[in-house]
Coordinates of N, CA and C in Angstrom, one line a residue:
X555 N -8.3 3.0 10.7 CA -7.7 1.9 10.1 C -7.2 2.2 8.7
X556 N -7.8 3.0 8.0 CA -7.4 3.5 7.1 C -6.0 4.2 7.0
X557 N -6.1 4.9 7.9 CA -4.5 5.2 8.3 C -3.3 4.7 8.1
X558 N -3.8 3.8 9.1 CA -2.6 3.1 9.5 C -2.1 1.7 8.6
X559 N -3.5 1.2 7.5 CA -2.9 0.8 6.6 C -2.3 1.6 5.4
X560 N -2.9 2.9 5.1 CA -1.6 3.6 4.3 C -0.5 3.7 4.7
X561 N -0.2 3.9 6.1 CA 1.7 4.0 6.5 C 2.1 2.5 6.4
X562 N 1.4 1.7 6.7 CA 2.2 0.4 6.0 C 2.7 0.1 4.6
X563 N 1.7 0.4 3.7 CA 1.7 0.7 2.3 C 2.5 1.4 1.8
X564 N 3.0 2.6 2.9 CA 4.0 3.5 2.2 C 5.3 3.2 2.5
X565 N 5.7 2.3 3.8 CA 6.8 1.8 4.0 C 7.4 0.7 3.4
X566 N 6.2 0.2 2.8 CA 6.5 -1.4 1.5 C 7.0 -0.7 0.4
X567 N 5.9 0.6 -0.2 CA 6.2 1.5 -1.1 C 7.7 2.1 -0.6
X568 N 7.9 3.0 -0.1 CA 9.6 3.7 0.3 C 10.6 2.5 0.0
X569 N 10.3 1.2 0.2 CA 11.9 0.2 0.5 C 11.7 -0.4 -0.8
X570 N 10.7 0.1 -1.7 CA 10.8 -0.9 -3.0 C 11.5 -0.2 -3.6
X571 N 11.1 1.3 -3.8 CA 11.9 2.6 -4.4 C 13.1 2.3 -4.0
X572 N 13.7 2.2 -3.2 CA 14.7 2.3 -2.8 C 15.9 1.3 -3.3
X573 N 14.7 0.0 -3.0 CA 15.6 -1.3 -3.5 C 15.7 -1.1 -5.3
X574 N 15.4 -0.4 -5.7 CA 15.9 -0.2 -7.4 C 16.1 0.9 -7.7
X575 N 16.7 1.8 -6.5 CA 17.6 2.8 -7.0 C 17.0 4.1 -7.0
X576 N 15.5 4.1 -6.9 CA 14.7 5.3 -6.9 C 14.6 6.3 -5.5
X577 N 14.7 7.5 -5.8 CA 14.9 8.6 -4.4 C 13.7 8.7 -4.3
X578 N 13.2 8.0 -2.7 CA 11.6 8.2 -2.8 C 11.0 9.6 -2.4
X579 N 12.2 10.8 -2.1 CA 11.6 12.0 -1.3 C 11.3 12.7 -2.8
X580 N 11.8 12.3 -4.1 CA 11.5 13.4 -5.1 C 11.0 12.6 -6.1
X581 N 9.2 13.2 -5.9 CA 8.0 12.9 -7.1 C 8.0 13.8 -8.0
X582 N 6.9 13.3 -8.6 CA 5.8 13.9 -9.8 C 4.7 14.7 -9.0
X583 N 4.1 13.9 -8.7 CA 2.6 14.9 -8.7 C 2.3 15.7 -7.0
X584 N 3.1 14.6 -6.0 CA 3.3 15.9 -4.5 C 4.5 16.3 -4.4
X585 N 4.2 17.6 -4.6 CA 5.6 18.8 -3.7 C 6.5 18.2 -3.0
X586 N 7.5 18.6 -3.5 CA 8.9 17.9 -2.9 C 9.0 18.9 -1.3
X587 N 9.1 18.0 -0.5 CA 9.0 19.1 0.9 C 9.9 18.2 1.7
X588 N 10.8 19.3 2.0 CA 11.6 18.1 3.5 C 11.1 17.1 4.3
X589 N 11.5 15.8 4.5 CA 11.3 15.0 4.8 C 9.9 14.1 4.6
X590 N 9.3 14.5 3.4 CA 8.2 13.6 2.5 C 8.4 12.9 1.8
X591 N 8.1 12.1 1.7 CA 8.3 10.9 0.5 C 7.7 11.0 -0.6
X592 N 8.1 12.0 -1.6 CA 6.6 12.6 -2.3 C 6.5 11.4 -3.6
X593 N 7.9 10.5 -4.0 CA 7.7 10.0 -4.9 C 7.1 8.3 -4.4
X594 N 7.2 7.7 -3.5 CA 6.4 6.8 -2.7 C 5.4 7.4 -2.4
X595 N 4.4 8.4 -2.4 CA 3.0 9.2 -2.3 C 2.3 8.7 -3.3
X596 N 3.4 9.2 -4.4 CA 3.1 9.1 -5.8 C 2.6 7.8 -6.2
X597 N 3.2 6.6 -6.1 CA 3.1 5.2 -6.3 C 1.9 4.7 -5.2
X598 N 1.9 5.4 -4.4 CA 0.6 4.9 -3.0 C -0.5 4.8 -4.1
X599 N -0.5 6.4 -4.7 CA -1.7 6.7 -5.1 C -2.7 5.3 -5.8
X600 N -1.8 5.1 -6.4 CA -2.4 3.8 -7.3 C -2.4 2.5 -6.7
X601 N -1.7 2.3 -5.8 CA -2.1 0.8 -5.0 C -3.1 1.3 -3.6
X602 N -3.2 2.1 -3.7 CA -4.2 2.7 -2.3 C -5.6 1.9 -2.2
X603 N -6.3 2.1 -3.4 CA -7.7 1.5 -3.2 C -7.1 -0.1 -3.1
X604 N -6.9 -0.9 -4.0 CA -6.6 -2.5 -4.6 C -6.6 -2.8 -2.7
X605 N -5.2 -2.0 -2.7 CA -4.2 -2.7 -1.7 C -5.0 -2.1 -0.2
X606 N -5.0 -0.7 0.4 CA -5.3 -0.5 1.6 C -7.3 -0.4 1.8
X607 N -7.6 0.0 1.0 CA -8.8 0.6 1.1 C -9.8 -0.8 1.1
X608 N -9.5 -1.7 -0.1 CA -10.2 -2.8 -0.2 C -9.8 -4.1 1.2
X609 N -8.8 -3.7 1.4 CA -8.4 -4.3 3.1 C -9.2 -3.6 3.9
X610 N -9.3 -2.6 4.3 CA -10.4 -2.0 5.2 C -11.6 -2.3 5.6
X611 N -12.0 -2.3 4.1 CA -13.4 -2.6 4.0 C -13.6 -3.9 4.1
X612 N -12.6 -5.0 3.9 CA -13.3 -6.2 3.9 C -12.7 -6.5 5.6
X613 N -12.5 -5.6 6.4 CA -12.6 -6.3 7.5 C -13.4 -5.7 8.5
X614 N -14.0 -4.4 7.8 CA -15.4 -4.8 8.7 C -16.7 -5.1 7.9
X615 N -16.5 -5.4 6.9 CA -17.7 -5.9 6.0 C -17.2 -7.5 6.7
X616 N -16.8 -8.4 7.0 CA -16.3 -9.4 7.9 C -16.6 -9.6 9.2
X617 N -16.6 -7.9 9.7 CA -16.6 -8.2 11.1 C -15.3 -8.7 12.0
X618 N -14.3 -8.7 11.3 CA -12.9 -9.0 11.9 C -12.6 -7.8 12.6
X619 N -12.8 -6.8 12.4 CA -12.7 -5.6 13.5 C -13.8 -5.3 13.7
X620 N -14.3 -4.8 14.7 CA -15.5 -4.1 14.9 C -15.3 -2.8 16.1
X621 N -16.0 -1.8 16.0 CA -16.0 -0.4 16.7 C -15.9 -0.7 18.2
X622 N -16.2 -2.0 19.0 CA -15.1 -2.3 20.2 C -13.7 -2.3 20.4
X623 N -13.1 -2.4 19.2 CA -12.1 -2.7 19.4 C -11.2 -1.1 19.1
X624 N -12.1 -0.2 19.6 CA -11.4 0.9 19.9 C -11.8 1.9 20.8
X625 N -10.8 2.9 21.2 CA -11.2 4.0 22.5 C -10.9 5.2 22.3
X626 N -12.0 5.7 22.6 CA -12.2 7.2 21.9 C -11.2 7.9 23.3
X627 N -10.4 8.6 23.2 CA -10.1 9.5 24.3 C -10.5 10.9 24.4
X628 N -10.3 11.4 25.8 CA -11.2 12.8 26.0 C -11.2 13.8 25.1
X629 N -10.1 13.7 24.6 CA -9.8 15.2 23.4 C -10.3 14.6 22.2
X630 N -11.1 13.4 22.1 CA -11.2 13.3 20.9 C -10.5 12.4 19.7
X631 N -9.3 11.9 20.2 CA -8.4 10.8 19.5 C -9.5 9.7 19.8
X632 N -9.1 8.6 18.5 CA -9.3 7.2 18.7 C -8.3 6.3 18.7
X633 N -7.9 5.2 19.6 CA -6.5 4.7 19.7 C -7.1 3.3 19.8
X634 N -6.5 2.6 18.6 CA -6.8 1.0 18.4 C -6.5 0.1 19.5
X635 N -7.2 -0.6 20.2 CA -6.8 -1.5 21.2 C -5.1 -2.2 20.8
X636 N -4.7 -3.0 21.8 CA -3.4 -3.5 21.2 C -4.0 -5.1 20.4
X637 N -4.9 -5.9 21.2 CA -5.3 -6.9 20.2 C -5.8 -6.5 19.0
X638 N -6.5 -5.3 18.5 CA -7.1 -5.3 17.5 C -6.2 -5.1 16.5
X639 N -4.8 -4.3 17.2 CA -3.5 -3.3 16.2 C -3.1 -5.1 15.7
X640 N -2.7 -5.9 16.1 CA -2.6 -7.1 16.6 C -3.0 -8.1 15.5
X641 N -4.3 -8.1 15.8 CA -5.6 -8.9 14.4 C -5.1 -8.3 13.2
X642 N -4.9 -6.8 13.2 CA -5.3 -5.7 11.9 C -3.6 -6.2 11.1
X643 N -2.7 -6.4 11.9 CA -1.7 -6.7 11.4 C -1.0 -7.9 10.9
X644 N -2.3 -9.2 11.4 CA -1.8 -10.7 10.8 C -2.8 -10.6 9.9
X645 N -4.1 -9.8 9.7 CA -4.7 -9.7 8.5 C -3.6 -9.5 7.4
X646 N -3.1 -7.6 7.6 CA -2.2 -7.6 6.7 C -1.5 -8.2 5.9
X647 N -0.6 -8.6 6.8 CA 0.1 -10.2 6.7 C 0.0 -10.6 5.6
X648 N -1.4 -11.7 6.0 CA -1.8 -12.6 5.3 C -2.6 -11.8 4.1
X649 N -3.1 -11.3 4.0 CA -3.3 -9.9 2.6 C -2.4 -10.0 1.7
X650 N -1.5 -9.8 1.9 CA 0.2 -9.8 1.1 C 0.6 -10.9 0.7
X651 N 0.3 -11.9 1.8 CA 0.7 -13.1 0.9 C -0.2 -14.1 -0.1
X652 N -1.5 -13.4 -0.4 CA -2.3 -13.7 -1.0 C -1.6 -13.8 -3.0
X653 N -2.8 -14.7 -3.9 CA -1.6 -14.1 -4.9 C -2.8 -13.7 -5.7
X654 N -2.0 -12.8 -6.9 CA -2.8 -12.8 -7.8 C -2.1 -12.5 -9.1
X655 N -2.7 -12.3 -10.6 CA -1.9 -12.2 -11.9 C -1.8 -10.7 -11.8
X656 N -0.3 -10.1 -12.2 CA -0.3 -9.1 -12.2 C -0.7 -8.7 -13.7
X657 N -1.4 -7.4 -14.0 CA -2.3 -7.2 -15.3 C -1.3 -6.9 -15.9
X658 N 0.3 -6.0 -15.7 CA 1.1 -6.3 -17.1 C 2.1 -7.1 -17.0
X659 N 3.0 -7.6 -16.3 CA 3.7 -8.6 -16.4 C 3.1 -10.4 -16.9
X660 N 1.7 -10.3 -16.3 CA 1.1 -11.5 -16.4 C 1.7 -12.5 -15.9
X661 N 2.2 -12.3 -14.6 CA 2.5 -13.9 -14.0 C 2.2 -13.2 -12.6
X662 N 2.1 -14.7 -11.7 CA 1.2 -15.1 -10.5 C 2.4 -14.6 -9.4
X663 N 2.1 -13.3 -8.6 CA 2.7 -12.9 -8.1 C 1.8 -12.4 -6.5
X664 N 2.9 -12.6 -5.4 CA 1.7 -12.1 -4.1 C 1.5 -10.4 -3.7
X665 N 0.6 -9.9 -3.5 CA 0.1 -8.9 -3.4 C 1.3 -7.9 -2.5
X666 N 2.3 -8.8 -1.6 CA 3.0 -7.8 -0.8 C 4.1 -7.7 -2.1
X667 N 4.3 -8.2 -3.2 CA 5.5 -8.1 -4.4 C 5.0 -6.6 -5.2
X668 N 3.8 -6.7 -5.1 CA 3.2 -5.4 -6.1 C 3.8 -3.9 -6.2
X669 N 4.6 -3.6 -5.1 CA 4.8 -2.3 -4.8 C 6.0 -2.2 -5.1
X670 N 7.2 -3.5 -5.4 CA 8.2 -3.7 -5.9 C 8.3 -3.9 -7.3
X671 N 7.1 -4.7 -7.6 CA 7.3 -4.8 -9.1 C 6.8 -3.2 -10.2
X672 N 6.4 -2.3 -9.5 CA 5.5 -1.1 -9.9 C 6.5 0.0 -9.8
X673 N 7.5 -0.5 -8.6 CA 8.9 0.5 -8.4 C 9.8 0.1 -9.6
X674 N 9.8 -1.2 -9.9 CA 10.7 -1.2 -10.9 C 10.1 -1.1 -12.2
X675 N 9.2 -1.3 -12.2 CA 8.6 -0.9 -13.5 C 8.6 1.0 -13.9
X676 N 8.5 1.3 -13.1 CA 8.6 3.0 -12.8 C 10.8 3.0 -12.7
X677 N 11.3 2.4 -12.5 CA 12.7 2.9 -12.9 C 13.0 2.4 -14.3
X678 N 12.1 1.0 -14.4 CA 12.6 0.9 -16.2 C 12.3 2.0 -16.7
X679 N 10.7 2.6 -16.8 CA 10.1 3.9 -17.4 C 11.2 5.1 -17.5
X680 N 11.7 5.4 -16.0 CA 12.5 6.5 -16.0 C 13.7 6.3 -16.9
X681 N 14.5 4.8 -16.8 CA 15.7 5.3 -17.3 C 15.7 4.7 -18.9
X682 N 14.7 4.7 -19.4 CA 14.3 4.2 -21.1 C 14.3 2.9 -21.5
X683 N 14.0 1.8 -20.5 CA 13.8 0.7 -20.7 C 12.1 0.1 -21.7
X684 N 11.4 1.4 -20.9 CA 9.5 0.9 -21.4 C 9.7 2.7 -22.0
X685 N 8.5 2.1 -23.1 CA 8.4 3.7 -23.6 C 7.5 4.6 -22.4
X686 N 6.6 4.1 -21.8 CA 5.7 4.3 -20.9 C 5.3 3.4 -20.1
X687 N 5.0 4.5 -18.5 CA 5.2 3.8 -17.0 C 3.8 3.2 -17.3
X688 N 3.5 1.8 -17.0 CA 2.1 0.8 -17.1 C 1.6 0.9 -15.8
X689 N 0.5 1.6 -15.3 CA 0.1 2.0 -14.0 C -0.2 0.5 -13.8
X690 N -0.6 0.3 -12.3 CA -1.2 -0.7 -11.3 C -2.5 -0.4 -12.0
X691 N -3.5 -1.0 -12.4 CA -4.8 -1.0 -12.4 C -5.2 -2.7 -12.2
X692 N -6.6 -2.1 -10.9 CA -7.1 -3.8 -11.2 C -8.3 -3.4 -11.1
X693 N -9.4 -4.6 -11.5 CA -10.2 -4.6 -11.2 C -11.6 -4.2 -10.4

């Protein structure tokens, strides 16, 4: 589950970069390597817990998914039912459209805006709009 909410996170993350101009294949802190997104890596890093990790955990601390709702196959893979991929993805959803105060802008924004407002706050940074990039930190 973890997974597969990071590749969501990184696809929100990739189209925010993108929508203000930033090349998401060249970061800071992971190696620029053909066909990686090292600068959307970069930006995950910091919305990973808030955003995917703390969704994880509150859906099986919930019980919204539970270890039925998957199938180990012979080699060893585990592959998410299609209702659970299903559930896990109108959670999502609805996760995103939740709201809350973002800590530097200070106004009431929903949780799927976060990766956009963080991409543009990272291109003001880059092109000398803020003296310095104000990370995502919450609580």
């Amino acid at each position: 589950m973890l997974s597969f909410a990071y590749t969501l996170l990184e696809t929100d993350v990739t189209a925010a970069l993108c929508a203000v101009g930033l090349d998401p294949y060249v970061g800071f802190l992971h190696k620029d390597k053909p066909g990686r997104h090292s600068l959307s890596l970069d930006l995950l890093e910091e919305l990973r817990a808030p955003l995917a990790d703390r969704f994880v955990i509150t859906l099986i601390n919930t019980r919204k998914i539970e270890s039925s709702g998957f199938l180990k196959k012979e080699n060893g893979a585990v592959i998410m039912r299609d209702d659970v991929r299903r559930d896990f993805l109108t959670a999502w959803h609805n996760r995103k459209n939740e709201k809350l105060t973002h800590p530097f802008i200070k106004e009431k924004i929903e949780w799927g805006l976060v990766a956009h407002v963080q991409a543009l706050l990272l291109a003001r940074t880059l092109r000398g709009d803020l003296e310095e990039y104000p990370p995502f930190l919450w609580k």
